[in-house]
Tab-separated table of C-alpha atoms in Angstrom:
chain	number	residue	atom	x	y	z
X	1	MET	CA	124.490	109.516	68.796
X	2	VAL	CA	121.462	111.411	67.480
X	3	ASP	CA	121.405	109.297	64.321
X	4	ASN	CA	121.163	106.091	66.340
X	5	THR	CA	118.216	107.444	68.308
X	6	LYS	CA	116.431	108.409	65.093
X	7	GLU	CA	117.019	104.951	63.609
X	8	LEU	CA	115.737	103.296	66.774
X	9	ASP	CA	112.586	105.439	66.749
X	10	ASP	CA	111.948	104.584	63.099
X	11	TYR	CA	112.502	100.902	63.815
X	12	LEU	CA	110.031	100.854	66.702
X	13	ASP	CA	107.357	102.816	64.816
X	14	ASN	CA	106.867	100.048	62.257
X	15	HIS	CA	105.925	97.355	64.757
X	16	TYR	CA	102.380	96.424	65.656
X	17	ILE	CA	103.126	95.372	69.235
X	18	HIS	CA	101.441	98.520	70.544
X	19	ARG	CA	98.191	97.655	68.774
X	20	SER	CA	97.810	94.185	70.258
X	21	ASN	CA	97.826	95.246	73.919
X	22	TRP	CA	94.022	95.509	73.985
X	23	LEU	CA	93.706	91.872	72.910
X	24	ARG	CA	96.139	90.739	75.564
X	25	ALA	CA	94.281	92.707	78.237
X	26	ALA	CA	90.937	91.284	77.113
X	27	VAL	CA	92.156	87.684	77.175
X	28	LEU	CA	93.845	88.003	80.551
X	29	GLY	CA	90.866	89.855	82.014
X	30	ALA	CA	88.425	87.217	80.806
X	31	ASN	CA	90.656	84.473	82.158
X	32	ASP	CA	90.822	86.225	85.528
X	33	GLY	CA	87.052	86.597	85.659
X	34	ILE	CA	86.397	82.976	84.742
X	35	LEU	CA	88.854	81.764	87.357
X	36	SER	CA	87.345	83.981	90.064
X	37	ILE	CA	83.773	82.860	89.400
X	38	ALA	CA	84.806	79.207	89.178
X	39	SER	CA	86.621	79.504	92.512
X	40	ILE	CA	83.551	80.995	94.168
X	41	ALA	CA	81.324	78.261	92.748
X	42	ILE	CA	83.701	75.484	93.834
X	43	GLY	CA	84.034	76.944	97.328
X	44	VAL	CA	80.296	77.225	97.839
X	45	THR	CA	79.754	73.761	96.362
X	46	ALA	CA	82.206	72.310	98.874
X	47	ALA	CA	80.394	74.029	101.751
X	48	SER	CA	76.817	73.285	100.709
X	49	ASP	CA	75.028	70.277	99.313
X	50	MET	CA	72.144	72.296	97.873
X	51	ARG	CA	72.008	73.844	94.418
X	52	GLU	CA	70.515	77.259	95.237
X	53	PRO	CA	73.454	78.681	97.268
X	54	VAL	CA	75.849	77.806	94.452
X	55	ILE	CA	73.718	79.605	91.876
X	56	LEU	CA	73.222	82.598	94.177
X	57	ALA	CA	76.940	82.905	94.962
X	58	THR	CA	77.868	82.592	91.293
X	59	LEU	CA	75.394	85.287	90.270
X	60	ALA	CA	76.607	87.510	93.107
X	61	GLY	CA	80.171	87.015	91.896
X	62	LEU	CA	79.205	88.110	88.405
X	63	VAL	CA	77.923	91.404	89.731
């Protein structure tokens, strides 16, 4: 049983899946941010016919 655990540990050590988690987090985080800001801009655009509130709400969402 101990030999199987050692082989499994050696097998998992050679993979690069643990290194790519930062890239996955960055892509999903950027996607989440873009979607949130776009939703704010669309919501304010639907409620107002002027340009300034949309810009103000979008900048406030970025902060």
